[in-house]
Amino acid sequence: MKRRTVLITGSSRGIGRACALAFSGAGYHVFINGRKSRDKLEKLAEEIRSSGGTCTVLPGDVSRPEDVRALFLKIEAETDGLDVLVNNAGIAWFGLLTDMTDEDWNTVISTNLSSAFYCCRAAIPYMVSRKSGRIINISSMWGTSGASCEAAYSASKAGLNGLTKALAKELAPSNIQVNAIACGVIDTDMNARLDAEERSALMEEVPAGRFASPEEAAKMVLMLAEAPEYLTGQIIGFDGGFI
Ligand code: NDP
């Protein structure tokens, strides 16, 4: 396979979907993934192919190490390794910490943080052997500042930031760059729980006065994938001036 390759976890909707289209437009072969929405993945694949791009649909739950292993076996069958890994899959959980069950906590941490560990562990050996690769973690401003009623989510994203910084040091000698984007409010299904009043109240808190589109976030991810190699270990704020 001659095209550069990228795996974008959680690309059936939202930021991941926009990333898949942006990377495809830039000439990458895109491995697209999602847990539940197989139909949405197939539609996205059609859209990519009809605009002259190439992709592989890889359904699977990236919070499960066995699913990630199976996913990478398929990637290895098609290519000699990824050029770019975008750890994007994530879920939110809103409510008081005291109302969280063990299962709720573990689901948030395994989906938002352990998934990145499983995918990095699988992708790194190939990147090391080629002495090149990019890992981009989709984090949140709440990982930096913390959000009330989103303790597990904030903890998972703070963990992702720590993973980013540590792994960047571990992999810099192998010329692999690891960075994260700390997103502010991006207009996706993740914020669909907000009613009109809550949306406008939150928007007022954003100095830019609006939410970002998933396409804008994707543009930022693609920019990071193409950035000079000296940029590594950074948590880049993308929040309209929120933090
Ligand atoms: P969406 O809810 O729109 O999309 C989430 C995507 O992740 C879906 O494609 C979903 O696929 C996938 N996904 C969820 N769990 C799993 C899993 N276990 N395995 C594989 N795929 C999974 O969210 P966003 O696009 O808004 O969020 C993307 C990332 O950006 C997340 O990490 C989120 O935390 C982060 N972020 C988002 C912000 C926002 O305001 N939207 C702000 C800050 C960060 P499926 O439906 O098939 O399960």
mmCIF file of C-alpha atoms and ligand atoms in Angstrom:
data_model
loop_
_atom_site.group_PDB
_atom_site.id
_atom_site.type_symbol
_atom_site.label_atom_id
_atom_site.label_comp_id
_atom_site.label_asym_id
_atom_site.label_seq_id
_atom_site.Cartn_x
_atom_site.Cartn_y
_atom_site.Cartn_z
ATOM 1 C CA MET A 1 0.000 0.000 0.000
ATOM 2 C CA LYS A 2 1.569 3.270 -1.172
ATOM 3 C CA ARG A 3 -0.718 5.745 0.545
ATOM 4 C CA ARG A 4 0.142 6.894 4.046
ATOM 5 C CA THR A 5 -2.108 5.184 6.590
ATOM 6 C CA VAL A 6 -4.073 6.392 9.579
ATOM 7 C CA LEU A 7 -6.285 4.661 12.140
ATOM 8 C CA ILE A 8 -8.919 6.907 13.660
ATOM 9 C CA THR A 9 -10.720 5.267 16.560
ATOM 10 C CA GLY A 10 -14.358 6.270 17.011
ATOM 11 C CA SER A 11 -14.796 7.599 13.492
ATOM 12 C CA SER A 12 -18.447 6.763 12.832
ATOM 13 C CA ARG A 13 -19.575 10.179 14.087
ATOM 14 C CA GLY A 14 -18.423 13.592 15.271
ATOM 15 C CA ILE A 15 -14.771 14.592 15.370
ATOM 16 C CA GLY A 16 -13.533 11.148 14.301
ATOM 17 C CA ARG A 17 -15.744 11.134 11.219
ATOM 18 C CA ALA A 18 -14.577 14.614 10.231
ATOM 19 C CA CYS A 19 -10.968 13.459 10.746
ATOM 20 C CA ALA A 20 -11.553 10.448 8.476
ATOM 21 C CA LEU A 21 -12.772 12.730 5.685
ATOM 22 C CA ALA A 22 -9.948 15.234 6.224
ATOM 23 C CA PHE A 23 -7.218 12.564 6.166
ATOM 24 C CA SER A 24 -8.794 10.877 3.158
ATOM 25 C CA GLY A 25 -8.856 14.240 1.375
ATOM 26 C CA ALA A 26 -5.152 14.581 2.146
ATOM 27 C CA GLY A 27 -4.427 11.243 0.443
ATOM 28 C CA TYR A 28 -4.272 8.865 3.403
ATOM 29 C CA HIS A 29 -5.731 5.359 3.453
ATOM 30 C CA VAL A 30 -8.051 5.593 6.445
ATOM 31 C CA PHE A 31 -8.858 2.765 8.857
ATOM 32 C CA ILE A 32 -12.216 3.745 10.315
ATOM 33 C CA ASN A 33 -13.575 2.328 13.543
ATOM 34 C CA GLY A 34 -16.625 2.477 15.747
ATOM 35 C CA ARG A 35 -18.260 0.271 18.325
ATOM 36 C CA LYS A 36 -22.021 0.464 17.744
ATOM 37 C CA SER A 37 -22.813 2.265 14.506
ATOM 38 C CA ARG A 38 -21.794 -0.181 11.772
ATOM 39 C CA ASP A 39 -24.260 1.433 9.324
ATOM 40 C CA LYS A 40 -22.699 4.852 9.875
ATOM 41 C CA LEU A 41 -19.218 3.409 9.246
ATOM 42 C CA GLU A 42 -20.402 1.840 5.986
ATOM 43 C CA LYS A 43 -21.930 5.160 4.882
ATOM 44 C CA LEU A 44 -18.704 6.960 5.698
ATOM 45 C CA ALA A 45 -16.741 4.357 3.725
ATOM 46 C CA GLU A 46 -19.011 4.962 0.743
ATOM 47 C CA GLU A 47 -18.492 8.710 1.019
ATOM 48 C CA ILE A 48 -14.702 8.308 1.155
ATOM 49 C CA ARG A 49 -14.625 5.933 -1.819
ATOM 50 C CA SER A 50 -16.992 8.023 -3.919
ATOM 51 C CA SER A 51 -14.651 10.974 -3.559
ATOM 52 C CA GLY A 52 -11.669 8.917 -4.745
ATOM 53 C CA GLY A 53 -10.276 7.942 -1.345
ATOM 54 C CA THR A 54 -9.562 4.531 0.140
ATOM 55 C CA CYS A 55 -10.480 3.120 3.524
ATOM 56 C CA THR A 56 -11.044 -0.033 5.541
ATOM 57 C CA VAL A 57 -13.963 -0.456 7.929
ATOM 58 C CA LEU A 58 -12.812 -1.886 11.247
ATOM 59 C CA PRO A 59 -15.665 -2.212 13.716
ATOM 60 C CA GLY A 60 -14.619 -2.988 17.273
ATOM 61 C CA ASP A 61 -14.765 -1.826 20.870
ATOM 62 C CA VAL A 62 -11.401 -0.186 21.565
ATOM 63 C CA SER A 63 -12.003 -0.331 25.317
ATOM 64 C CA ARG A 64 -11.424 -4.091 25.013
ATOM 65 C CA PRO A 65 -7.826 -5.269 24.504
ATOM 66 C CA GLU A 66 -8.960 -8.343 22.557
ATOM 67 C CA ASP A 67 -10.878 -6.169 20.080
ATOM 68 C CA VAL A 68 -7.836 -3.915 19.597
ATOM 69 C CA ARG A 69 -5.618 -6.956 18.963
ATOM 70 C CA ALA A 70 -8.072 -8.207 16.320
ATOM 71 C CA LEU A 71 -8.231 -4.755 14.759
ATOM 72 C CA PHE A 72 -4.451 -4.547 14.420
ATOM 73 C CA LEU A 73 -4.249 -8.037 12.912
ATOM 74 C CA LYS A 74 -6.463 -6.694 10.116
ATOM 75 C CA ILE A 75 -4.348 -3.549 9.765
ATOM 76 C CA GLU A 76 -1.173 -5.658 9.567
ATOM 77 C CA ALA A 77 -2.750 -7.795 6.849
ATOM 78 C CA GLU A 78 -3.194 -4.690 4.693
ATOM 79 C CA THR A 79 -0.146 -2.593 5.466
ATOM 80 C CA ASP A 80 3.294 -2.700 7.071
ATOM 81 C CA GLY A 81 2.238 -0.335 9.840
ATOM 82 C CA LEU A 82 0.428 2.898 10.552
ATOM 83 C CA ASP A 83 1.843 6.312 9.792
ATOM 84 C CA VAL A 84 -0.633 7.995 12.117
ATOM 85 C CA LEU A 85 -2.745 6.799 15.044
ATOM 86 C CA VAL A 86 -5.541 9.093 16.216
ATOM 87 C CA ASN A 87 -6.900 7.998 19.602
ATOM 88 C CA ASN A 88 -10.278 9.685 19.361
ATOM 89 C CA ALA A 89 -12.924 7.259 20.682
ATOM 90 C CA GLY A 90 -14.477 8.628 23.822
ATOM 91 C CA ILE A 91 -17.617 8.866 25.904
ATOM 92 C CA ALA A 92 -18.931 11.365 28.427
ATOM 93 C CA TRP A 93 -20.572 10.662 31.775
ATOM 94 C CA PHE A 94 -22.413 13.436 33.577
ATOM 95 C CA GLY A 95 -23.460 13.314 37.205
ATOM 96 C CA LEU A 96 -22.265 13.352 40.771
ATOM 97 C CA LEU A 97 -19.266 11.183 41.510
ATOM 98 C CA THR A 98 -21.197 9.604 44.369
ATOM 99 C CA ASP A 99 -23.816 8.383 41.888
ATOM 100 C CA MET A 100 -21.251 6.550 39.757
ATOM 101 C CA THR A 101 -21.119 2.774 39.901
ATOM 102 C CA ASP A 102 -17.854 0.860 39.585
ATOM 103 C CA GLU A 103 -18.988 -0.137 36.112
ATOM 104 C CA ASP A 104 -19.682 3.489 35.078
ATOM 105 C CA TRP A 105 -16.211 4.518 36.244
ATOM 106 C CA ASN A 106 -14.469 1.599 34.547
ATOM 107 C CA THR A 107 -16.345 2.174 31.282
ATOM 108 C CA VAL A 108 -15.276 5.823 31.095
ATOM 109 C CA ILE A 109 -11.650 5.058 31.946
ATOM 110 C CA SER A 110 -11.378 2.061 29.625
ATOM 111 C CA THR A 111 -13.027 3.880 26.704
ATOM 112 C CA ASN A 112 -11.214 7.196 27.034
ATOM 113 C CA LEU A 113 -7.818 6.164 28.427
ATOM 114 C CA SER A 114 -7.089 2.414 28.351
ATOM 115 C CA SER A 115 -8.122 2.333 24.680
ATOM 116 C CA ALA A 116 -5.246 4.701 23.876
ATOM 117 C CA PHE A 117 -2.846 2.417 25.753
ATOM 118 C CA TYR A 118 -4.073 -0.662 23.840
ATOM 119 C CA CYS A 119 -3.822 1.100 20.458
ATOM 120 C CA CYS A 120 -0.429 2.696 21.158
ATOM 121 C CA ARG A 121 0.982 -0.636 22.356
ATOM 122 C CA ALA A 122 -0.080 -2.274 19.110
ATOM 123 C CA ALA A 123 0.983 0.557 16.777
ATOM 124 C CA ILE A 124 4.361 1.463 18.262
ATOM 125 C CA PRO A 125 6.481 -1.579 17.254
ATOM 126 C CA TYR A 126 5.869 -0.843 13.555
ATOM 127 C CA MET A 127 6.533 2.852 13.990
ATOM 128 C CA VAL A 128 9.758 2.114 15.867
ATOM 129 C CA SER A 129 10.973 -0.271 13.183
ATOM 130 C CA ARG A 130 10.445 2.462 10.572
ATOM 131 C CA LYS A 131 11.659 5.263 12.845
ATOM 132 C CA SER A 132 8.651 7.356 11.998
ATOM 133 C CA GLY A 133 5.083 7.814 13.186
ATOM 134 C CA ARG A 134 2.593 10.143 14.780
ATOM 135 C CA ILE A 135 0.259 9.539 17.676
ATOM 136 C CA ILE A 136 -2.450 12.126 18.266
ATOM 137 C CA ASN A 137 -4.656 11.867 21.333
ATOM 138 C CA ILE A 138 -8.002 13.675 21.406
ATOM 139 C CA SER A 139 -8.141 15.131 24.871
ATOM 140 C CA SER A 140 -10.290 17.784 26.501
ATOM 141 C CA MET A 141 -9.860 21.098 28.263
ATOM 142 C CA TRP A 142 -11.459 19.341 31.253
ATOM 143 C CA GLY A 143 -8.337 17.176 31.472
ATOM 144 C CA THR A 144 -6.461 20.377 32.260
ATOM 145 C CA SER A 145 -8.971 22.281 34.379
ATOM 146 C CA GLY A 146 -11.430 19.628 35.624
ATOM 147 C CA ALA A 147 -15.208 19.911 35.237
ATOM 148 C CA SER A 148 -17.848 19.601 37.938
ATOM 149 C CA CYS A 149 -20.029 16.494 37.472
ATOM 150 C CA GLU A 150 -17.522 15.104 34.986
ATOM 151 C CA ALA A 151 -14.897 13.791 37.404
ATOM 152 C CA ALA A 152 -14.282 10.459 35.665
ATOM 153 C CA TYR A 153 -14.207 12.121 32.251
ATOM 154 C CA SER A 154 -11.789 14.802 33.511
ATOM 155 C CA ALA A 155 -9.607 12.133 35.139
ATOM 156 C CA SER A 156 -9.532 10.087 31.940
ATOM 157 C CA LYS A 157 -8.447 13.090 29.873
ATOM 158 C CA ALA A 158 -5.856 14.175 32.470
ATOM 159 C CA GLY A 159 -4.541 10.608 32.233
ATOM 160 C CA LEU A 160 -4.428 10.900 28.453
ATOM 161 C CA ASN A 161 -2.394 14.102 28.815
ATOM 162 C CA GLY A 162 0.076 12.306 31.117
ATOM 163 C CA LEU A 163 0.321 9.406 28.682
ATOM 164 C CA THR A 164 0.997 11.875 25.864
ATOM 165 C CA LYS A 165 3.848 13.630 27.662
ATOM 166 C CA ALA A 166 5.511 10.452 28.945
ATOM 167 C CA LEU A 167 5.215 8.543 25.682
ATOM 168 C CA ALA A 168 6.557 11.513 23.724
ATOM 169 C CA LYS A 169 9.774 11.259 25.763
ATOM 170 C CA GLU A 170 9.943 7.481 25.385
ATOM 171 C CA LEU A 171 9.464 7.639 21.609
ATOM 172 C CA ALA A 172 11.365 10.794 20.636
ATOM 173 C CA PRO A 173 14.604 8.821 20.088
ATOM 174 C CA SER A 174 12.656 6.723 17.566
ATOM 175 C CA ASN A 175 11.427 9.842 15.753
ATOM 176 C CA ILE A 176 7.808 9.251 16.748
ATOM 177 C CA GLN A 177 5.814 12.302 17.778
ATOM 178 C CA VAL A 178 3.082 12.111 20.403
ATOM 179 C CA ASN A 179 0.798 15.085 20.946
ATOM 180 C CA ALA A 180 -2.706 15.755 22.246
ATOM 181 C CA ILE A 181 -5.389 18.247 21.372
ATOM 182 C CA ALA A 182 -7.324 19.548 24.368
ATOM 183 C CA CYS A 183 -10.646 20.340 22.737
ATOM 184 C CA GLY A 184 -13.116 22.851 24.087
ATOM 185 C CA VAL A 185 -16.754 22.498 23.076
ATOM 186 C CA ILE A 186 -17.104 20.863 19.680
ATOM 187 C CA ASP A 187 -20.595 20.653 18.189
ATOM 188 C CA THR A 188 -21.204 16.895 18.122
ATOM 189 C CA ASP A 189 -23.594 14.300 19.563
ATOM 190 C CA MET A 190 -21.508 14.350 22.740
ATOM 191 C CA ASN A 191 -23.203 17.651 23.634
ATOM 192 C CA ALA A 192 -26.672 16.634 22.431
ATOM 193 C CA ARG A 193 -27.868 16.379 26.041
ATOM 194 C CA LEU A 194 -27.711 20.193 26.325
ATOM 195 C CA ASP A 195 -31.047 21.969 25.831
ATOM 196 C CA ALA A 196 -31.216 25.319 23.996
ATOM 197 C CA GLU A 197 -30.838 27.321 27.206
ATOM 198 C CA GLU A 198 -27.815 25.289 28.389
ATOM 199 C CA ARG A 199 -26.227 25.591 24.949
ATOM 200 C CA SER A 200 -26.450 29.361 24.901
ATOM 201 C CA ALA A 201 -25.251 29.632 28.537
ATOM 202 C CA LEU A 202 -22.222 27.492 27.696
ATOM 203 C CA MET A 203 -21.593 29.428 24.495
ATOM 204 C CA GLU A 204 -21.477 32.650 26.498
ATOM 205 C CA GLU A 205 -18.619 31.184 28.519
ATOM 206 C CA VAL A 206 -16.541 30.616 25.388
ATOM 207 C CA PRO A 207 -14.582 33.785 24.569
ATOM 208 C CA ALA A 208 -14.918 32.967 20.854
ATOM 209 C CA GLY A 209 -18.710 33.083 21.377
ATOM 210 C CA ARG A 210 -19.418 29.795 19.618
ATOM 211 C CA PHE A 211 -18.693 26.083 19.597
ATOM 212 C CA ALA A 212 -16.225 24.648 17.088
ATOM 213 C CA SER A 213 -17.368 22.417 14.261
ATOM 214 C CA PRO A 214 -16.000 18.863 14.030
ATOM 215 C CA GLU A 215 -14.418 19.905 10.712
ATOM 216 C CA GLU A 216 -12.376 22.606 12.448
ATOM 217 C CA ALA A 217 -11.161 20.079 15.022
ATOM 218 C CA ALA A 218 -10.272 17.665 12.208
ATOM 219 C CA LYS A 219 -8.275 20.377 10.450
ATOM 220 C CA MET A 220 -6.274 20.797 13.660
ATOM 221 C CA VAL A 221 -5.660 17.027 13.908
ATOM 222 C CA LEU A 222 -4.462 16.898 10.302
ATOM 223 C CA MET A 223 -2.202 19.893 10.923
ATOM 224 C CA LEU A 224 -0.637 18.034 13.855
ATOM 225 C CA ALA A 225 -0.115 14.959 11.703
ATOM 226 C CA GLU A 226 1.789 17.104 9.217
ATOM 227 C CA ALA A 227 3.577 19.380 11.713
ATOM 228 C CA PRO A 228 7.390 19.554 11.914
ATOM 229 C CA GLU A 229 8.843 16.536 13.716
ATOM 230 C CA TYR A 230 10.316 18.656 16.510
ATOM 231 C CA LEU A 231 6.793 19.217 17.890
ATOM 232 C CA THR A 232 6.181 16.478 20.441
ATOM 233 C CA GLY A 233 4.845 16.014 23.978
ATOM 234 C CA GLN A 234 2.436 18.944 23.659
ATOM 235 C CA ILE A 235 -1.136 19.307 24.879
ATOM 236 C CA ILE A 236 -2.475 21.826 22.414
ATOM 237 C CA GLY A 237 -5.509 23.815 23.528
ATOM 238 C CA PHE A 238 -8.282 24.078 20.928
ATOM 239 C CA ASP A 239 -11.018 25.757 22.907
ATOM 240 C CA GLY A 240 -11.823 29.208 21.499
ATOM 241 C CA GLY A 241 -9.949 30.796 24.410
ATOM 242 C CA PHE A 242 -11.948 28.964 27.133
ATOM 243 C CA ILE A 243 -8.991 27.928 29.322
HETATM 244 P P1 NDP B 1 -19.309 11.556 19.533
HETATM 245 O O1 NDP B 1 -20.159 11.076 20.645
HETATM 246 O O2 NDP B 1 -19.907 12.392 18.472
HETATM 247 O O3 NDP B 1 -18.578 10.310 18.822
HETATM 248 C C1 NDP B 1 -17.890 9.377 19.590
HETATM 249 C C2 NDP B 1 -17.278 8.341 18.679
HETATM 250 O O4 NDP B 1 -16.545 7.414 19.494
HETATM 251 C C3 NDP B 1 -18.329 7.531 17.915
HETATM 252 O O5 NDP B 1 -17.848 7.282 16.629
HETATM 253 C C4 NDP B 1 -18.426 6.244 18.716
HETATM 254 O O6 NDP B 1 -18.772 5.141 17.906
HETATM 255 C C5 NDP B 1 -16.987 6.100 19.181
HETATM 256 N N1 NDP B 1 -16.820 5.221 20.337
HETATM 257 C C6 NDP B 1 -17.285 5.386 21.595
HETATM 258 N N2 NDP B 1 -16.905 4.372 22.365
HETATM 259 C C7 NDP B 1 -16.193 3.533 21.578
HETATM 260 C C8 NDP B 1 -15.539 2.313 21.789
HETATM 261 N N3 NDP B 1 -15.528 1.733 22.983
HETATM 262 N N4 NDP B 1 -14.898 1.733 20.752
HETATM 263 C C9 NDP B 1 -14.888 2.305 19.520
HETATM 264 N N5 NDP B 1 -15.489 3.479 19.265
HETATM 265 C C10 NDP B 1 -16.134 4.074 20.279
HETATM 266 O O7 NDP B 1 -18.102 12.315 20.252
HETATM 267 P P2 NDP B 1 -17.108 13.457 19.752
HETATM 268 O O8 NDP B 1 -16.840 13.332 18.325
HETATM 269 O O9 NDP B 1 -17.598 14.732 20.287
HETATM 270 O O10 NDP B 1 -15.821 13.061 20.595
HETATM 271 C C11 NDP B 1 -14.640 12.511 20.038
HETATM 272 C C12 NDP B 1 -13.511 12.680 21.035
HETATM 273 O O11 NDP B 1 -13.339 14.073 21.307
HETATM 274 C C13 NDP B 1 -13.779 12.031 22.385
HETATM 275 O O12 NDP B 1 -12.600 11.451 22.885
HETATM 276 C C14 NDP B 1 -14.190 13.195 23.265
HETATM 277 O O13 NDP B 1 -13.918 12.967 24.617
HETATM 278 C C15 NDP B 1 -13.322 14.302 22.693
HETATM 279 N N6 NDP B 1 -13.810 15.621 23.006
HETATM 280 C C16 NDP B 1 -15.041 16.048 22.538
HETATM 281 C C17 NDP B 1 -15.503 17.303 22.881
HETATM 282 C C18 NDP B 1 -16.821 17.823 22.412
HETATM 283 O O14 NDP B 1 -17.226 18.911 22.879
HETATM 284 N N7 NDP B 1 -17.519 17.170 21.505
HETATM 285 C C19 NDP B 1 -14.724 18.188 23.761
HETATM 286 C C20 NDP B 1 -13.464 17.632 24.194
HETATM 287 C C21 NDP B 1 -13.037 16.412 23.811
HETATM 288 P P3 NDP B 1 -20.105 4.249 18.131
HETATM 289 O O15 NDP B 1 -21.254 5.166 18.127
HETATM 290 O O16 NDP B 1 -20.098 3.337 16.966
HETATM 291 O O17 NDP B 1 -19.929 3.503 19.402
#
